Amino acid sequence: MPESWRLMLPDDMAAVEAVAAVVHPGFFERTEVLTERLALYPEGCRVLERSGVVVGYLISHPWDDGAVPALDTFLHRLPEVPGTCYLHDIALLPEARRGGAGSQAVIELIDRAGRRFPSLSLVAVHGSAPFWERHGLRIEDRPELRAKLASYDENARYMRRIF
Ligand SMILES: CC(C)(COP(=O)(O)OP(=O)(O)OC[C@H]1O[C@@H](n2cnc3c(N)ncnc32)[C@H](O)[C@@H]1OP(=O)(O)O)[C@@H](O)C(=O)NCCC(=O)NCCS
């Protein structure tokens, strides 16, 4: 089935939310919060389309190194001198997984981010750390982030790849 990543558009937001509701039922975020990220940094937001239907998305944005935005909160503005490219989320519907689409998006993100940012960072949830390790990210134990990570899930891990 033809499948490809493209830039996210404001009209995709309902489909993005529908994917988020399936993939992250425990991590509710308001539409406005996701819409704000798209407005602040459209080039960091992509959707995976299969036969014209959105089956996945990726949201990233410049951020401060070592910092993790709380879930369901507005960013308001991006840092003037970003220390990292922060991957807010990548989520594929179950039927779109394990076919290489996630890796393709991450490889392209690393290629873009590596030219503009000192690092790529994220919070790994759903036990996805091995996926990120395949892409060169490493778990970092940051005591100052423990409380925030616990608000994601008990096995959430802060991970970073330095370029
Ligand atoms: C994580 C995710 C984006 C990966 O995308 P994908 O297209 O399924 O991954 P790929 O096909 O490119 O790579 C698959 C490989 O990554 C690894 N992998 C993928 N998801 C994994 C997971 N949850 N745990 C451990 N390893 C995982 C496996 O090694 C797998 O290889 P295998 O199929 O040979 O075992 C996708 O599975 C997903 O959306 N998961 C649910 C949401 C999520 O956890 N997002 C990450 C938030 S930080």
Short mmCIF file of N, CA and C and ligand atoms in Angstrom, two decimals:
data_model
loop_
_atom_site.label_atom_id
_atom_site.label_comp_id
_atom_site.label_asym_id
_atom_site.label_seq_id
_atom_site.Cartn_x
_atom_site.Cartn_y
_atom_site.Cartn_z
N MET A 1 0.85 -1.19 0.00
CA MET A 1 0.00 0.00 0.00
C MET A 1 0.88 1.24 0.00
N PRO A 2 0.65 2.22 -0.89
CA PRO A 2 1.53 3.40 -0.92
C PRO A 2 1.44 4.17 0.40
N GLU A 3 2.59 4.57 0.87
CA GLU A 3 2.66 5.20 2.20
C GLU A 3 3.81 6.19 2.17
N SER A 4 3.58 7.40 2.67
CA SER A 4 4.69 8.34 2.69
C SER A 4 4.47 9.41 3.76
N TRP A 5 5.59 9.99 4.20
CA TRP A 5 5.55 11.10 5.15
C TRP A 5 5.47 12.40 4.39
N ARG A 6 4.69 13.35 4.90
CA ARG A 6 4.63 14.70 4.33
C ARG A 6 4.47 15.69 5.47
N LEU A 7 4.67 16.97 5.15
CA LEU A 7 4.48 18.01 6.17
C LEU A 7 3.04 18.00 6.70
N MET A 8 2.89 18.22 8.00
CA MET A 8 1.56 18.31 8.61
C MET A 8 0.94 19.66 8.27
N LEU A 9 -0.37 19.66 8.05
CA LEU A 9 -1.10 20.89 7.77
C LEU A 9 -2.16 21.09 8.85
N PRO A 10 -2.61 22.33 9.06
CA PRO A 10 -3.63 22.56 10.10
C PRO A 10 -4.85 21.65 9.92
N ASP A 11 -5.22 21.36 8.67
CA ASP A 11 -6.39 20.50 8.43
C ASP A 11 -6.18 19.05 8.85
N ASP A 12 -4.94 18.67 9.14
CA ASP A 12 -4.66 17.30 9.56
C ASP A 12 -4.95 17.07 11.04
N MET A 13 -5.22 18.15 11.77
CA MET A 13 -5.23 18.04 13.23
C MET A 13 -6.26 17.04 13.76
N ALA A 14 -7.42 16.96 13.14
CA ALA A 14 -8.43 16.00 13.62
C ALA A 14 -7.91 14.57 13.45
N ALA A 15 -7.25 14.31 12.31
CA ALA A 15 -6.71 12.96 12.08
C ALA A 15 -5.56 12.67 13.04
N VAL A 16 -4.75 13.68 13.33
CA VAL A 16 -3.64 13.51 14.28
C VAL A 16 -4.20 13.16 15.66
N GLU A 17 -5.22 13.87 16.05
CA GLU A 17 -5.85 13.59 17.34
C GLU A 17 -6.43 12.18 17.40
N ALA A 18 -6.99 11.75 16.30
CA ALA A 18 -7.58 10.40 16.26
C ALA A 18 -6.48 9.35 16.44
N VAL A 19 -5.32 9.57 15.82
CA VAL A 19 -4.20 8.65 15.99
C VAL A 19 -3.72 8.69 17.44
N ALA A 20 -3.58 9.90 17.98
CA ALA A 20 -3.11 10.05 19.38
C ALA A 20 -4.05 9.33 20.35
N ALA A 21 -5.34 9.40 20.08
CA ALA A 21 -6.31 8.77 21.00
C ALA A 21 -6.14 7.25 21.02
N VAL A 22 -5.74 6.68 19.87
CA VAL A 22 -5.53 5.22 19.81
C VAL A 22 -4.18 4.85 20.44
N VAL A 23 -3.14 5.63 20.11
CA VAL A 23 -1.78 5.25 20.49
C VAL A 23 -1.45 5.65 21.93
N HIS A 24 -1.96 6.81 22.35
CA HIS A 24 -1.61 7.34 23.68
C HIS A 24 -2.85 7.60 24.53
N PRO A 25 -3.67 6.60 24.79
CA PRO A 25 -4.90 6.86 25.54
C PRO A 25 -4.64 7.44 26.93
N GLY A 26 -3.45 7.18 27.48
CA GLY A 26 -3.16 7.69 28.83
C GLY A 26 -2.55 9.08 28.86
N PHE A 27 -2.26 9.65 27.67
CA PHE A 27 -1.56 10.94 27.63
C PHE A 27 -2.41 11.96 26.89
N PHE A 28 -3.44 12.43 27.53
CA PHE A 28 -4.33 13.38 26.85
C PHE A 28 -3.65 14.74 26.65
N GLU A 29 -3.73 15.26 25.45
CA GLU A 29 -3.28 16.63 25.19
C GLU A 29 -4.34 17.35 24.37
N ARG A 30 -4.63 18.60 24.78
CA ARG A 30 -5.66 19.35 24.07
C ARG A 30 -5.25 19.63 22.63
N THR A 31 -6.25 19.70 21.75
CA THR A 31 -5.99 20.03 20.34
C THR A 31 -5.19 21.32 20.23
N GLU A 32 -5.54 22.30 21.07
CA GLU A 32 -4.88 23.61 20.99
C GLU A 32 -3.39 23.50 21.27
N VAL A 33 -3.04 22.56 22.12
CA VAL A 33 -1.62 22.39 22.48
C VAL A 33 -0.84 21.85 21.28
N LEU A 34 -1.43 20.89 20.58
CA LEU A 34 -0.76 20.33 19.41
C LEU A 34 -0.77 21.35 18.26
N THR A 35 -1.88 22.06 18.13
CA THR A 35 -1.98 23.08 17.09
C THR A 35 -0.95 24.18 17.29
N GLU A 36 -0.68 24.50 18.55
CA GLU A 36 0.33 25.54 18.82
C GLU A 36 1.72 25.08 18.37
N ARG A 37 2.03 23.81 18.60
CA ARG A 37 3.34 23.31 18.16
C ARG A 37 3.46 23.38 16.64
N LEU A 38 2.39 23.02 15.94
CA LEU A 38 2.41 23.10 14.48
C LEU A 38 2.59 24.55 14.03
N ALA A 39 1.92 25.48 14.71
CA ALA A 39 2.02 26.89 14.33
C ALA A 39 3.42 27.43 14.61
N LEU A 40 4.02 27.00 15.73
CA LEU A 40 5.34 27.51 16.10
C LEU A 40 6.45 26.94 15.22
N TYR A 41 6.29 25.67 14.82
CA TYR A 41 7.39 25.04 14.08
C TYR A 41 6.85 24.02 13.08
N PRO A 42 6.22 24.53 12.01
CA PRO A 42 5.59 23.62 11.05
C PRO A 42 6.57 22.64 10.42
N GLU A 43 7.81 23.06 10.24
CA GLU A 43 8.73 22.13 9.54
C GLU A 43 9.10 20.92 10.39
N GLY A 44 8.79 20.98 11.69
CA GLY A 44 9.09 19.84 12.56
C GLY A 44 7.92 18.88 12.69
N CYS A 45 6.84 19.13 11.94
CA CYS A 45 5.64 18.31 12.11
C CYS A 45 5.30 17.59 10.81
N ARG A 46 5.13 16.29 10.87
CA ARG A 46 4.86 15.47 9.67
C ARG A 46 3.72 14.50 9.94
N VAL A 47 3.09 14.07 8.87
CA VAL A 47 2.12 12.97 9.00
C VAL A 47 2.50 11.86 8.04
N LEU A 48 2.16 10.66 8.43
CA LEU A 48 2.34 9.48 7.58
C LEU A 48 0.99 9.17 6.96
N GLU A 49 0.99 9.18 5.63
CA GLU A 49 -0.26 8.95 4.92
C GLU A 49 -0.20 7.62 4.18
N ARG A 50 -1.27 6.87 4.30
CA ARG A 50 -1.37 5.61 3.57
C ARG A 50 -2.66 5.66 2.78
N SER A 51 -2.53 5.62 1.46
CA SER A 51 -3.70 5.72 0.57
C SER A 51 -4.60 6.90 0.97
N GLY A 52 -3.98 8.02 1.26
CA GLY A 52 -4.72 9.25 1.56
C GLY A 52 -5.24 9.35 2.98
N VAL A 53 -4.93 8.37 3.82
CA VAL A 53 -5.42 8.39 5.20
C VAL A 53 -4.23 8.56 6.15
N VAL A 54 -4.36 9.46 7.13
CA VAL A 54 -3.28 9.68 8.09
C VAL A 54 -3.24 8.51 9.07
N VAL A 55 -2.08 7.84 9.11
CA VAL A 55 -1.93 6.68 10.00
C VAL A 55 -0.81 6.88 11.01
N GLY A 56 -0.21 8.08 11.00
CA GLY A 56 0.84 8.35 11.97
C GLY A 56 1.24 9.82 11.91
N TYR A 57 1.99 10.24 12.91
CA TYR A 57 2.47 11.64 12.91
C TYR A 57 3.75 11.73 13.71
N LEU A 58 4.45 12.83 13.47
CA LEU A 58 5.67 13.16 14.22
C LEU A 58 5.63 14.65 14.51
N ILE A 59 5.90 15.02 15.76
CA ILE A 59 5.93 16.44 16.14
C ILE A 59 7.25 16.71 16.85
N SER A 60 8.01 17.67 16.34
CA SER A 60 9.28 18.05 16.99
C SER A 60 9.42 19.57 16.93
N HIS A 61 10.27 20.10 17.78
CA HIS A 61 10.47 21.55 17.79
C HIS A 61 11.78 21.89 18.49
N PRO A 62 12.34 23.06 18.21
CA PRO A 62 13.54 23.49 18.93
C PRO A 62 13.20 23.67 20.41
N TRP A 63 14.15 23.32 21.29
CA TRP A 63 13.90 23.52 22.71
C TRP A 63 15.22 23.69 23.47
N ASP A 64 15.12 23.91 24.78
CA ASP A 64 16.32 24.06 25.60
C ASP A 64 16.89 22.68 25.92
N ASP A 65 18.19 22.57 25.82
CA ASP A 65 18.82 21.28 26.11
C ASP A 65 18.57 20.89 27.57
N GLY A 66 18.23 19.63 27.78
CA GLY A 66 18.02 19.14 29.14
C GLY A 66 16.66 19.48 29.73
N ALA A 67 15.80 20.12 28.94
CA ALA A 67 14.47 20.50 29.44
C ALA A 67 13.40 19.65 28.76
N VAL A 68 12.34 19.37 29.50
CA VAL A 68 11.23 18.56 28.99
C VAL A 68 9.93 19.32 29.24
N PRO A 69 9.23 19.74 28.19
CA PRO A 69 7.94 20.40 28.42
C PRO A 69 6.95 19.43 29.08
N ALA A 70 6.17 19.93 30.02
CA ALA A 70 5.15 19.07 30.63
C ALA A 70 4.11 18.73 29.58
N LEU A 71 3.46 17.58 29.74
CA LEU A 71 2.41 17.19 28.81
C LEU A 71 1.26 18.19 28.86
N ASP A 72 0.61 18.37 27.72
CA ASP A 72 -0.60 19.19 27.64
C ASP A 72 -0.37 20.64 28.10
N THR A 73 0.82 21.17 27.80
CA THR A 73 1.07 22.58 28.12
C THR A 73 1.54 23.33 26.88
N PHE A 74 1.19 24.60 26.82
CA PHE A 74 1.62 25.44 25.69
C PHE A 74 3.09 25.79 25.84
N LEU A 75 3.76 25.96 24.71
CA LEU A 75 5.16 26.38 24.73
C LEU A 75 5.27 27.91 24.74
N HIS A 76 4.28 28.58 24.15
CA HIS A 76 4.22 30.04 24.01
C HIS A 76 5.23 30.57 23.00
N ARG A 77 6.51 30.23 23.18
CA ARG A 77 7.50 30.63 22.18
C ARG A 77 8.66 29.65 22.20
N LEU A 78 9.42 29.69 21.10
CA LEU A 78 10.57 28.80 21.01
C LEU A 78 11.82 29.54 21.48
N PRO A 79 12.81 28.83 21.99
CA PRO A 79 14.03 29.51 22.43
C PRO A 79 14.75 30.20 21.26
N GLU A 80 15.36 31.35 21.54
CA GLU A 80 16.08 32.05 20.46
C GLU A 80 17.31 31.27 20.03
N VAL A 81 17.97 30.68 21.02
CA VAL A 81 19.14 29.85 20.71
C VAL A 81 18.84 28.44 21.22
N PRO A 82 18.25 27.62 20.37
CA PRO A 82 17.85 26.29 20.84
C PRO A 82 19.04 25.38 21.12
N GLY A 83 18.93 24.63 22.19
CA GLY A 83 20.01 23.70 22.55
C GLY A 83 19.75 22.31 22.04
N THR A 84 18.52 22.07 21.57
CA THR A 84 18.21 20.72 21.12
C THR A 84 17.02 20.76 20.18
N CYS A 85 16.90 19.71 19.38
CA CYS A 85 15.66 19.45 18.66
C CYS A 85 14.91 18.46 19.54
N TYR A 86 13.76 18.86 20.05
CA TYR A 86 13.01 18.02 20.98
C TYR A 86 11.91 17.30 20.22
N LEU A 87 11.92 15.97 20.30
CA LEU A 87 10.86 15.19 19.66
C LEU A 87 9.71 15.07 20.65
N HIS A 88 8.66 15.80 20.38
CA HIS A 88 7.50 15.75 21.27
C HIS A 88 6.83 14.39 21.20
N ASP A 89 6.69 13.87 19.98
CA ASP A 89 5.99 12.59 19.85
C ASP A 89 6.13 12.05 18.44
N ILE A 90 6.22 10.74 18.36
CA ILE A 90 5.97 10.05 17.09
C ILE A 90 5.02 8.91 17.41
N ALA A 91 3.98 8.77 16.62
CA ALA A 91 2.96 7.76 16.91
C ALA A 91 2.42 7.21 15.60
N LEU A 92 2.44 5.91 15.49
CA LEU A 92 1.88 5.22 14.33
C LEU A 92 0.76 4.31 14.81
N LEU A 93 -0.30 4.25 14.04
CA LEU A 93 -1.35 3.28 14.37
C LEU A 93 -0.74 1.88 14.34
N PRO A 94 -1.27 0.96 15.15
CA PRO A 94 -0.68 -0.39 15.21
C PRO A 94 -0.48 -1.03 13.84
N GLU A 95 -1.44 -0.82 12.93
CA GLU A 95 -1.32 -1.47 11.61
C GLU A 95 -0.25 -0.83 10.73
N ALA A 96 0.27 0.31 11.15
CA ALA A 96 1.31 0.98 10.34
C ALA A 96 2.71 0.74 10.90
N ARG A 97 2.81 -0.06 11.97
CA ARG A 97 4.11 -0.26 12.64
C ARG A 97 4.90 -1.43 12.07
N ARG A 98 6.18 -1.42 12.45
CA ARG A 98 7.09 -2.52 12.13
C ARG A 98 7.31 -2.71 10.64
N GLY A 99 7.03 -1.64 9.88
CA GLY A 99 7.27 -1.71 8.44
C GLY A 99 8.36 -0.75 8.01
N GLY A 100 9.00 -0.13 9.00
CA GLY A 100 10.11 0.78 8.69
C GLY A 100 9.73 2.25 8.61
N ALA A 101 8.44 2.57 8.69
CA ALA A 101 8.03 3.97 8.54
C ALA A 101 8.54 4.83 9.70
N GLY A 102 8.50 4.27 10.92
CA GLY A 102 8.99 5.02 12.08
C GLY A 102 10.47 5.33 11.92
N SER A 103 11.24 4.33 11.54
CA SER A 103 12.68 4.53 11.35
C SER A 103 12.95 5.55 10.24
N GLN A 104 12.19 5.47 9.18
CA GLN A 104 12.39 6.42 8.08
C GLN A 104 12.22 7.85 8.56
N ALA A 105 11.15 8.10 9.34
CA ALA A 105 10.91 9.46 9.85
C ALA A 105 12.02 9.90 10.79
N VAL A 106 12.51 8.96 11.60
CA VAL A 106 13.55 9.32 12.57
C VAL A 106 14.89 9.58 11.86
N ILE A 107 15.20 8.78 10.85
CA ILE A 107 16.44 8.99 10.10
C ILE A 107 16.40 10.37 9.42
N GLU A 108 15.25 10.71 8.85
CA GLU A 108 15.13 12.02 8.19
C GLU A 108 15.21 13.15 9.21
N LEU A 109 14.60 12.93 10.39
CA LEU A 109 14.66 13.95 11.44
C LEU A 109 16.10 14.16 11.90
N ILE A 110 16.82 13.06 12.11
CA ILE A 110 18.22 13.16 12.56
C ILE A 110 19.04 13.89 11.51
N ASP A 111 18.76 13.63 10.25
CA ASP A 111 19.50 14.30 9.17
C ASP A 111 19.25 15.82 9.22
N ARG A 112 17.98 16.19 9.38
CA ARG A 112 17.65 17.63 9.43
C ARG A 112 18.20 18.26 10.69
N ALA A 113 17.93 17.61 11.83
CA ALA A 113 18.30 18.19 13.13
C ALA A 113 19.81 18.29 13.29
N GLY A 114 20.52 17.28 12.74
CA GLY A 114 21.97 17.26 12.87
C GLY A 114 22.64 18.45 12.21
N ARG A 115 21.95 19.07 11.27
CA ARG A 115 22.54 20.24 10.58
C ARG A 115 22.23 21.54 11.30
N ARG A 116 21.26 21.52 12.23
CA ARG A 116 20.82 22.80 12.83
C ARG A 116 20.87 22.85 14.34
N PHE A 117 20.96 21.68 14.99
CA PHE A 117 20.87 21.65 16.45
C PHE A 117 22.04 20.84 17.03
N PRO A 118 22.40 21.16 18.30
CA PRO A 118 23.48 20.39 18.92
C PRO A 118 23.07 18.97 19.29
N SER A 119 21.77 18.73 19.46
CA SER A 119 21.35 17.39 19.88
C SER A 119 19.89 17.14 19.49
N LEU A 120 19.51 15.87 19.62
CA LEU A 120 18.10 15.47 19.52
C LEU A 120 17.74 14.86 20.87
N SER A 121 16.60 15.25 21.44
CA SER A 121 16.23 14.70 22.75
C SER A 121 14.74 14.38 22.78
N LEU A 122 14.37 13.52 23.72
CA LEU A 122 12.97 13.09 23.82
C LEU A 122 12.75 12.33 25.13
N VAL A 123 11.48 12.08 25.40
CA VAL A 123 11.11 11.20 26.50
C VAL A 123 10.56 9.92 25.88
N ALA A 124 11.25 8.81 26.12
CA ALA A 124 10.81 7.53 25.57
C ALA A 124 9.74 6.94 26.48
N VAL A 125 8.57 6.63 25.88
CA VAL A 125 7.49 6.00 26.65
C VAL A 125 7.12 4.69 25.97
N HIS A 126 6.19 3.97 26.57
CA HIS A 126 5.73 2.69 26.03
C HIS A 126 6.88 1.72 25.80
N GLY A 127 7.95 1.80 26.59
CA GLY A 127 9.07 0.87 26.43
C GLY A 127 9.79 0.99 25.09
N SER A 128 9.76 2.20 24.51
CA SER A 128 10.33 2.37 23.17
C SER A 128 11.84 2.65 23.17
N ALA A 129 12.49 2.65 24.35
CA ALA A 129 13.93 2.98 24.40
C ALA A 129 14.78 2.14 23.43
N PRO A 130 14.52 0.83 23.28
CA PRO A 130 15.35 0.07 22.32
C PRO A 130 15.25 0.59 20.89
N PHE A 131 14.07 1.08 20.52
CA PHE A 131 13.91 1.69 19.18
C PHE A 131 14.82 2.90 19.05
N TRP A 132 14.84 3.73 20.09
CA TRP A 132 15.65 4.96 20.03
C TRP A 132 17.14 4.64 20.08
N GLU A 133 17.49 3.60 20.83
CA GLU A 133 18.91 3.22 20.89
C GLU A 133 19.41 2.81 19.50
N ARG A 134 18.55 2.15 18.74
CA ARG A 134 18.91 1.80 17.36
C ARG A 134 19.26 3.03 16.55
N HIS A 135 18.68 4.17 16.94
CA HIS A 135 18.92 5.41 16.19
C HIS A 135 19.92 6.32 16.89
N GLY A 136 20.70 5.74 17.77
CA GLY A 136 21.84 6.47 18.34
C GLY A 136 21.53 7.31 19.55
N LEU A 137 20.32 7.21 20.10
CA LEU A 137 20.02 7.96 21.32
C LEU A 137 20.39 7.10 22.53
N ARG A 138 20.76 7.77 23.61
CA ARG A 138 21.14 7.07 24.83
C ARG A 138 20.31 7.59 26.00
N ILE A 139 19.97 6.68 26.93
CA ILE A 139 19.24 7.08 28.13
C ILE A 139 20.18 7.92 29.01
N GLU A 140 19.66 9.03 29.52
CA GLU A 140 20.43 9.85 30.47
C GLU A 140 19.65 9.95 31.77
N ASP A 141 20.31 9.68 32.86
CA ASP A 141 19.65 9.79 34.16
C ASP A 141 19.79 11.23 34.65
N ARG A 142 18.70 11.96 34.67
CA ARG A 142 18.73 13.37 35.10
C ARG A 142 17.83 13.50 36.33
N PRO A 143 18.41 13.54 37.53
CA PRO A 143 17.59 13.61 38.75
C PRO A 143 16.58 14.76 38.72
N GLU A 144 16.96 15.87 38.10
CA GLU A 144 16.05 17.04 38.09
C GLU A 144 14.82 16.79 37.22
N LEU A 145 14.86 15.76 36.37
CA LEU A 145 13.71 15.47 35.50
C LEU A 145 12.82 14.36 36.02
N ARG A 146 13.22 13.73 37.13
CA ARG A 146 12.51 12.52 37.56
C ARG A 146 11.02 12.75 37.79
N ALA A 147 10.67 13.84 38.46
CA ALA A 147 9.26 14.09 38.76
C ALA A 147 8.48 14.29 37.46
N LYS A 148 9.07 15.04 36.53
CA LYS A 148 8.37 15.27 35.27
C LYS A 148 8.21 13.98 34.46
N LEU A 149 9.26 13.17 34.44
CA LEU A 149 9.17 11.90 33.70
C LEU A 149 8.09 11.00 34.30
N ALA A 150 7.99 11.03 35.61
CA ALA A 150 6.98 10.19 36.28
C ALA A 150 5.57 10.60 35.86
N SER A 151 5.41 11.85 35.43
CA SER A 151 4.08 12.29 35.00
C SER A 151 3.75 11.73 33.61
N TYR A 152 4.75 11.23 32.88
CA TYR A 152 4.51 10.57 31.59
C TYR A 152 4.09 9.12 31.86
N ASP A 153 5.05 8.31 32.29
CA ASP A 153 4.72 6.99 32.81
C ASP A 153 5.90 6.51 33.63
N GLU A 154 5.70 5.46 34.40
CA GLU A 154 6.73 5.11 35.39
C GLU A 154 8.01 4.62 34.74
N ASN A 155 7.91 4.19 33.48
CA ASN A 155 9.12 3.74 32.78
C ASN A 155 9.62 4.76 31.75
N ALA A 156 9.12 5.98 31.83
CA ALA A 156 9.56 7.00 30.88
C ALA A 156 11.05 7.29 31.09
N ARG A 157 11.76 7.47 29.98
CA ARG A 157 13.20 7.70 30.03
C ARG A 157 13.57 8.92 29.19
N TYR A 158 14.43 9.79 29.75
CA TYR A 158 14.95 10.91 28.97
C TYR A 158 16.10 10.39 28.12
N MET A 159 16.04 10.67 26.80
CA MET A 159 17.09 10.16 25.90
C MET A 159 17.59 11.28 25.00
N ARG A 160 18.87 11.16 24.63
CA ARG A 160 19.46 12.23 23.83
C ARG A 160 20.51 11.65 22.88
N ARG A 161 20.60 12.27 21.74
CA ARG A 161 21.72 11.99 20.83
C ARG A 161 22.43 13.31 20.57
N ILE A 162 23.71 13.35 20.89
CA ILE A 162 24.50 14.57 20.66
C ILE A 162 25.10 14.49 19.27
N PHE A 163 25.00 15.58 18.51
CA PHE A 163 25.53 15.58 17.14
C PHE A 163 26.98 16.05 17.11
C1 LIG B 1 7.96 3.44 18.10
C2 LIG B 1 7.41 3.53 16.68
C3 LIG B 1 7.35 4.99 16.22
C4 LIG B 1 8.39 2.78 15.77
O1 LIG B 1 7.94 2.87 14.44
P1 LIG B 1 7.90 1.54 13.54
O2 LIG B 1 7.59 1.96 12.16
O3 LIG B 1 7.02 0.55 14.19
O4 LIG B 1 9.42 1.04 13.67
P2 LIG B 1 10.32 0.44 12.50
O5 LIG B 1 9.51 -0.53 11.70
O6 LIG B 1 11.01 1.51 11.80
O7 LIG B 1 11.40 -0.32 13.37
C5 LIG B 1 11.02 -1.49 14.00
C6 LIG B 1 12.11 -1.87 14.98
O8 LIG B 1 12.18 -0.92 16.02
C7 LIG B 1 12.15 -1.59 17.27
N1 LIG B 1 10.93 -1.19 17.96
C8 LIG B 1 9.87 -0.54 17.44
N2 LIG B 1 8.99 -0.26 18.40
C9 LIG B 1 9.50 -0.75 19.52
C10 LIG B 1 9.07 -0.76 20.87
N3 LIG B 1 7.92 -0.21 21.25
N4 LIG B 1 9.86 -1.35 21.78
C11 LIG B 1 11.02 -1.90 21.40
N5 LIG B 1 11.49 -1.91 20.16
C12 LIG B 1 10.73 -1.34 19.23
C13 LIG B 1 12.18 -3.07 17.02
O9 LIG B 1 13.54 -3.45 17.13
C14 LIG B 1 11.74 -3.20 15.60
O10 LIG B 1 12.45 -4.17 14.93
P3 LIG B 1 11.77 -5.61 14.72
O11 LIG B 1 10.45 -5.36 14.07
O12 LIG B 1 12.77 -6.27 13.85
O13 LIG B 1 11.66 -6.19 16.08
C15 LIG B 1 6.01 2.89 16.55
O14 LIG B 1 6.11 1.53 16.88
C16 LIG B 1 4.94 3.53 17.44
O15 LIG B 1 4.27 4.45 17.01
N6 LIG B 1 4.78 3.02 18.66
C17 LIG B 1 3.76 3.52 19.58
C18 LIG B 1 4.04 4.93 20.05
C19 LIG B 1 5.38 5.08 20.67
O16 LIG B 1 5.84 4.28 21.47
N7 LIG B 1 6.04 6.18 20.29
C20 LIG B 1 7.32 6.55 20.83
C21 LIG B 1 7.08 7.65 21.82
S1 LIG B 1 8.62 8.20 22.52
#
